[in-house]
Coordinates of C-alpha atoms in Angstrom, one line a residue:
X1 CA -28.4 68.8 -46.4
X2 CA -28.0 68.6 -42.4
X3 CA -30.1 65.4 -42.4
X4 CA -27.9 63.8 -44.8
X5 CA -24.7 65.0 -42.8
X6 CA -26.3 63.6 -39.6
X7 CA -26.8 60.2 -41.1
X8 CA -23.0 59.8 -42.5
X9 CA -21.9 60.7 -38.8
X10 CA -24.0 58.2 -37.1
X11 CA -22.5 55.3 -39.6
X12 CA -19.1 56.6 -39.0
X13 CA -19.8 56.3 -35.4
X14 CA -21.2 52.8 -35.6
X15 CA -18.3 51.7 -37.7
X16 CA -16.1 53.1 -35.0
X17 CA -17.4 51.1 -32.4
X18 CA -17.4 47.7 -34.1
X19 CA -13.8 48.5 -35.0
X20 CA -12.9 49.0 -31.2
X21 CA -15.0 45.9 -30.3
X22 CA -12.8 43.8 -32.7
X23 CA -9.7 45.3 -31.2
X24 CA -10.5 43.7 -27.9
X25 CA -11.7 40.3 -28.9
X26 CA -9.4 37.5 -27.5
X27 CA -7.4 35.7 -30.3
X28 CA -8.2 31.9 -29.9
X29 CA -4.5 30.7 -29.9
X30 CA -1.7 29.5 -27.9
X31 CA 1.8 30.9 -28.3
X32 CA 5.1 31.1 -26.5
X33 CA 5.9 34.3 -24.3
X34 CA 9.2 34.7 -25.6
X35 CA 11.6 31.6 -25.2
X36 CA 10.1 28.9 -27.3
X37 CA 9.2 25.5 -25.7
X38 CA 8.8 22.6 -25.1
X39 CA 8.5 23.4 -21.3
X40 CA 10.6 20.8 -19.4
X41 CA 9.5 19.7 -16.1
X42 CA 11.7 17.4 -13.6
X43 CA 10.5 15.8 -10.7
X44 CA 11.8 13.6 -8.1
X45 CA 9.5 11.6 -5.8
X46 CA 12.0 11.7 -3.0
X47 CA 12.8 8.8 -0.4
X48 CA 12.7 5.3 -1.8
X49 CA 9.3 3.7 -1.7
X50 CA 9.0 0.3 0.1
X51 CA 7.2 -2.6 -0.8
X52 CA 6.8 -6.3 0.7
X53 CA 8.9 -8.6 -1.4
X54 CA 5.8 -10.8 -1.9
X55 CA 3.2 -8.4 -2.3
X56 CA 0.5 -9.4 -4.8
X57 CA 0.5 -7.9 -8.3
X58 CA -1.6 -4.8 -8.3
X59 CA -0.5 -3.8 -4.8
X60 CA 0.0 0.1 -4.4
X61 CA 3.8 0.6 -3.4
X62 CA 3.3 4.1 -2.8
X63 CA 1.3 7.3 -3.8
X64 CA 1.6 11.0 -3.5
X65 CA -1.1 13.8 -3.6
X66 CA -0.6 17.2 -5.3
X67 CA 2.8 17.7 -6.8
X68 CA 3.6 21.4 -8.1
X69 CA 6.4 21.8 -10.8
X70 CA 8.1 24.8 -12.5
X71 CA 9.5 24.5 -15.7
X72 CA 13.4 24.3 -15.7
X73 CA 14.0 26.1 -19.4
X74 CA 12.5 29.5 -19.1
X75 CA 9.5 28.8 -21.5
X76 CA 6.2 30.2 -20.8
X77 CA 3.2 29.3 -22.6
X78 CA 0.2 31.8 -23.4
X79 CA -3.2 30.7 -24.5
X80 CA -6.0 33.0 -24.8
X81 CA -9.7 32.2 -26.0
X82 CA -12.9 33.8 -26.6
X83 CA -14.7 30.6 -26.9
X84 CA -14.8 30.4 -30.6
X85 CA -12.2 27.7 -31.3
X86 CA -11.6 24.7 -29.4
X87 CA -7.8 24.4 -28.0
X88 CA -6.4 20.9 -27.7
X89 CA -3.9 19.3 -25.5
X90 CA -3.1 15.6 -26.4
X91 CA -1.0 14.4 -23.5
X92 CA 0.9 11.1 -24.5
X93 CA 3.4 9.0 -22.9
X94 CA 6.4 7.0 -24.4
X95 CA 5.9 4.3 -21.8
X96 CA 4.1 1.0 -22.6
X97 CA 1.4 0.1 -20.6
X98 CA 1.7 -2.4 -18.0
X99 CA 0.0 -5.8 -18.4
X100 CA -3.1 -6.0 -16.3
X101 CA -5.9 -6.3 -15.3
X102 CA -5.1 -3.9 -12.1
X103 CA -7.6 -3.5 -9.2
X104 CA -8.4 0.0 -8.0
X105 CA -5.9 1.8 -6.0
X106 CA -6.9 4.3 -3.5
X107 CA -10.2 4.1 -4.8
X108 CA -9.3 4.9 -8.3
X109 CA -9.9 2.9 -11.5
X110 CA -6.3 2.3 -12.7
X111 CA -6.8 -0.6 -15.0
X112 CA -5.7 0.4 -18.6
X113 CA -3.7 3.6 -17.3
X114 CA -0.7 1.8 -15.6
X115 CA 2.8 2.5 -17.4
X116 CA 5.7 0.5 -17.2
X117 CA 8.6 2.0 -15.7
X118 CA 12.2 1.1 -16.5
X119 CA 12.1 -1.3 -13.1
X120 CA 10.8 -4.7 -14.0
X121 CA 7.7 -5.2 -12.0
X122 CA 7.0 -1.4 -11.1
X123 CA 4.0 0.5 -12.9
X124 CA 3.4 4.4 -12.7
X125 CA 0.0 5.9 -12.6
X126 CA -0.4 9.6 -13.0
X127 CA -3.2 12.0 -13.1
X128 CA -2.5 15.6 -14.1
X129 CA -4.2 18.7 -12.6
X130 CA -4.0 22.5 -13.8
X131 CA -3.1 23.8 -16.3
X132 CA -3.6 20.7 -18.4
X133 CA -6.5 19.5 -16.4
X134 CA -8.1 22.1 -14.2
X135 CA -11.5 23.6 -13.3
X136 CA -11.0 27.3 -13.9
X137 CA -12.2 28.9 -17.4
X138 CA -8.4 29.5 -18.5
X139 CA -7.4 25.9 -18.0
X140 CA -7.6 22.6 -20.3
X141 CA -10.1 20.1 -19.1
X142 CA -9.5 16.4 -19.6
X143 CA -12.1 14.9 -21.6
X144 CA -11.9 11.5 -19.4
X145 CA -12.9 13.8 -16.5
X146 CA -9.7 12.6 -14.5
X147 CA -6.8 13.5 -16.5
X148 CA -5.0 10.1 -16.1
X149 CA -2.1 9.7 -18.5
X150 CA -2.3 9.4 -21.3
X151 CA -5.5 11.6 -22.0
X152 CA -6.7 14.5 -24.5
X153 CA -7.9 17.7 -22.9
X154 CA -9.7 20.7 -24.5
X155 CA -10.3 24.6 -23.8
X156 CA -13.2 25.9 -25.6
X157 CA -14.6 28.7 -22.8
X158 CA -14.1 32.2 -22.9
X159 CA -11.1 33.1 -20.6
X160 CA -12.0 35.8 -18.0
X161 CA -10.7 37.6 -16.5
X162 CA -7.4 36.1 -17.2
X163 CA -5.5 34.3 -20.1
X164 CA -3.5 31.4 -19.5
X165 CA 0.1 32.1 -18.9
X166 CA 2.1 29.7 -17.0
X167 CA 5.2 27.6 -16.8
X168 CA 3.7 25.9 -13.7
X169 CA 2.3 22.4 -13.9
X170 CA 0.6 20.2 -11.3
X171 CA 0.2 16.6 -10.7
X172 CA -3.0 15.5 -8.8
X173 CA -2.1 12.1 -8.1
X174 CA 0.8 9.7 -8.5
X175 CA 1.2 6.1 -7.5
X176 CA 3.8 3.4 -8.1
X177 CA 2.2 0.0 -8.5
X178 CA 3.5 -3.5 -8.5
X179 CA 3.0 -5.2 -11.8
X180 CA 5.3 -8.2 -11.4
X181 CA 8.1 -9.7 -9.7
X182 CA 10.8 -6.8 -8.8
X183 CA 14.6 -7.5 -8.9
X184 CA 16.4 -7.6 -5.6
X185 CA 18.5 -4.5 -4.3
X186 CA 17.9 -0.8 -4.7
X187 CA 16.0 0.0 -8.0
X188 CA 15.8 3.4 -9.5
X189 CA 14.2 5.1 -12.5
X190 CA 14.4 8.5 -14.1
X191 CA 12.6 8.8 -17.4
X192 CA 10.5 11.1 -19.5
X193 CA 6.9 9.7 -18.8
X194 CA 4.8 12.4 -20.5
X195 CA 4.7 14.8 -23.6
X196 CA 1.9 17.2 -24.5
X197 CA 1.1 18.5 -27.8
X198 CA -0.9 21.9 -27.9
X199 CA -2.8 23.8 -30.5
X200 CA -0.6 26.2 -32.6
X201 CA 2.6 25.6 -30.6
X202 CA 3.0 21.8 -31.2
X203 CA 5.5 19.9 -28.6
X204 CA 4.7 21.8 -25.7
X205 CA 5.7 20.1 -22.5
X206 CA 8.0 17.2 -21.3
X207 CA 7.8 15.6 -17.8
X208 CA 10.5 13.4 -16.4
X209 CA 9.9 11.6 -13.0
X210 CA 12.5 9.9 -10.9
X211 CA 12.1 7.6 -8.0
X212 CA 13.5 4.5 -6.1
X213 CA 11.8 1.4 -4.9
X214 CA 13.2 -1.0 -2.3
X215 CA 11.9 -4.2 -1.2
X216 CA 11.3 -5.4 2.5
X217 CA 12.7 -8.8 2.9
X218 CA 15.3 -11.0 4.9
X219 CA 17.7 -13.9 3.9
X220 CA 17.5 -17.1 5.1
X221 CA 21.2 -18.6 5.9
X222 CA 22.1 -22.2 5.7
X223 CA 21.9 -22.5 9.6
X224 CA 18.6 -20.7 9.8
X225 CA 17.2 -23.3 12.1
X226 CA 18.9 -23.4 15.5
X227 CA 19.1 -27.3 15.6
X228 CA 18.2 -29.4 12.4
X229 CA 16.9 -31.8 13.1
X230 CA 15.3 -30.8 16.3
X231 CA 16.1 -33.3 18.9
X232 CA 12.8 -34.2 20.9
X233 CA 14.4 -36.8 23.0
X234 CA 14.0 -40.3 24.2
X235 CA 10.7 -41.3 26.0
X236 CA 9.0 -44.0 27.7
X237 CA 5.8 -45.3 26.6
X238 CA 4.3 -44.8 29.9
X239 CA 4.4 -41.3 29.3
X240 CA 1.7 -41.4 26.7
X241 CA -1.3 -41.8 28.8
X242 CA -3.8 -41.6 26.0
X243 CA -4.9 -39.9 22.9
X244 CA -3.9 -36.3 23.0
X245 CA -1.4 -36.7 25.5
X246 CA 2.0 -35.0 24.9
X247 CA 5.5 -34.9 26.0
X248 CA 7.5 -31.8 27.2
X249 CA 8.0 -29.4 24.2
X250 CA 11.4 -28.6 23.1
X251 CA 12.4 -25.1 22.0
X252 CA 13.8 -23.8 18.7
X253 CA 14.0 -21.0 16.6
X254 CA 14.3 -19.9 12.9
X255 CA 16.4 -16.8 12.3
X256 CA 16.0 -14.4 9.5
X257 CA 19.2 -12.6 8.6
X258 CA 19.9 -9.2 6.7
X259 CA 16.4 -7.9 7.2
X260 CA 15.6 -4.6 5.4
X261 CA 12.5 -2.6 5.7
X262 CA 11.6 1.2 5.6
X263 CA 13.4 3.1 8.6
X264 CA 10.4 5.5 9.0
X265 CA 8.3 2.2 9.6
X266 CA 7.6 -1.2 8.5
X267 CA 5.9 -1.8 5.4
X268 CA 5.9 -5.5 5.7
X269 CA 5.2 -8.5 7.8
X270 CA 6.9 -11.8 7.6
X271 CA 4.4 -14.9 7.1
X272 CA 5.5 -18.4 7.7
X273 CA 4.3 -21.7 6.0
X274 CA 4.9 -25.3 7.4
X275 CA 4.3 -28.4 5.0
X276 CA 4.8 -31.9 5.9
X277 CA 7.8 -33.4 3.9
X278 CA 9.7 -36.5 3.6
X279 CA 6.9 -39.1 4.0
X280 CA 5.6 -37.0 6.9
X281 CA 1.9 -35.9 6.3
X282 CA -0.7 -33.6 8.1
X283 CA -2.9 -35.2 10.6
X284 CA -4.8 -32.1 12.1
X285 CA -3.7 -28.8 10.2
X286 CA -5.1 -26.6 12.9
X287 CA -3.4 -28.3 15.5
X288 CA -0.1 -28.2 13.7
X289 CA 0.0 -31.9 13.9
X290 CA 1.7 -33.9 11.4
X291 CA 2.8 -37.7 11.1
X292 CA 6.0 -39.4 11.4
X293 CA 8.1 -40.3 8.3
X294 CA 7.0 -43.5 6.7
X295 CA 10.8 -44.7 5.7
X296 CA 12.8 -43.7 8.8
X297 CA 10.1 -44.3 11.5
X298 CA 9.4 -47.5 13.4
X299 CA 7.4 -46.0 16.3
X300 CA 3.6 -45.8 15.7
X301 CA 0.7 -44.3 17.5
X302 CA 2.0 -40.8 17.7
X303 CA 2.8 -37.7 15.7
X304 CA 4.7 -34.4 16.2
X305 CA 3.1 -31.1 16.8
X306 CA 4.6 -27.6 16.3
X307 CA 3.6 -24.6 18.4
X308 CA 4.6 -21.0 19.0
X309 CA 6.6 -20.0 22.3
X310 CA 3.4 -19.5 23.9
X311 CA 2.2 -23.1 23.1
X312 CA -0.6 -21.9 20.5
X313 CA -0.3 -24.6 17.6
X314 CA 1.1 -23.3 14.3
X315 CA -1.4 -24.3 11.6
X316 CA 0.0 -26.2 8.8
X317 CA -0.2 -25.6 4.9
X318 CA -1.0 -22.0 5.2
X319 CA 0.9 -18.8 5.6
X320 CA 0.7 -17.7 9.1
X321 CA 1.5 -13.9 10.1
X322 CA 4.4 -14.1 12.4
X323 CA 5.7 -10.5 13.0
X324 CA 6.6 -7.1 11.5
X325 CA 9.8 -7.0 9.7
X326 CA 12.4 -5.0 11.3
X327 CA 15.9 -4.0 10.0
X328 CA 18.7 -6.5 11.1
X329 CA 18.1 -9.8 12.5
X330 CA 14.8 -11.5 13.2
X331 CA 13.9 -15.0 14.7
X332 CA 10.7 -17.0 15.1
X333 CA 10.6 -18.9 18.7
X334 CA 9.0 -22.2 18.1
X335 CA 8.3 -25.6 19.9
X336 CA 7.9 -29.3 18.8
X337 CA 6.7 -32.2 21.0
X338 CA 5.4 -35.8 20.4
X339 CA 1.4 -35.9 20.6
X340 CA -0.3 -39.4 20.8
X341 CA -2.5 -39.9 18.0
X342 CA -3.7 -43.6 18.9
X343 CA -5.1 -45.4 21.6
X344 CA -1.9 -47.7 21.8
X345 CA 1.8 -46.3 21.2
X346 CA 4.5 -48.9 19.9
X347 CA 8.3 -48.1 20.6
X348 CA 10.8 -47.3 17.8
X349 CA 12.3 -44.6 15.7
X350 CA 10.2 -41.3 15.6
X351 CA 11.3 -38.9 13.1
X352 CA 9.2 -36.1 11.1
X353 CA 9.9 -33.6 8.7
X354 CA 8.8 -30.2 7.6
X355 CA 9.6 -27.8 5.1
X356 CA 9.2 -24.1 5.9
X357 CA 8.5 -21.0 3.4
X358 CA 8.7 -17.2 4.3
X359 CA 7.1 -14.7 2.5
X360 CA 7.1 -10.9 3.1
X361 CA 3.7 -9.2 2.6

């Protein structure tokens, strides 16, 4: 009888221990702490991001490192796991993918992940950090190892010592990228860019980003050239003593008006390209030397050379870096002169023509 009683007590003790163990097991689930979601995150990227007007497609406009956001609606997500069930976060975007391909940005492969914002020509790339893509055992982890929107993340580890309780989301990296020509003037966007559907709770997170883009550029007015045509003067044949001889240069300048650039520091440089026009043709591109017009000129044996103010030639048919863009008015100081190109020079009208193009990069 005593031995039988002892056996019953042992079984009861074991059952009690099992019951206690079951009571402390984590429930593999996500739920709302009290106020139901989705959690709403709103983040403004701050001061206007500036980009050179003629920057190539794929250029980075601006980027930001770690951004920490707190939900605005009082909802807090609680997830717990003993690692027996996989919890999933499907992070999607309502934005369309921008048409690529795109080169790497800051060493990141962004191709296929650039989203088109409401600003034509401006794309968005976003990498999530914790909680939707973290390193701790109570974080979700992106299956792509990056967390670049859109992505899927999972949590299948035992959360210890703490479960996940959060209304805070971190973004590890954000970039604005040029995807096409951008309209002139201030350009603003404010739009929902991400949604997260999480196991058990469904619609769990909404992210809205806001920002502004400005282009660094100038305008060219009708009187941009100080003298048009530039008068190179009358000269005696005796001034030309052989091939390579020149007349004294005549100064002129090109004015860029209404220039805009980041007040905190220029992001753009102005480039100028000169192309022969109206029957003129390049003679020596590196020397900035071009021929007289074929229809209005009767002189021969000479061409026209364009120089910077320091007398270095301005190369033809390629964009030349002239100066950093500065707000207000800028000008390019140039010079032009006749240049003997043949053993003999014959008198007559000597006219030449160039077109100039300005780009901002």
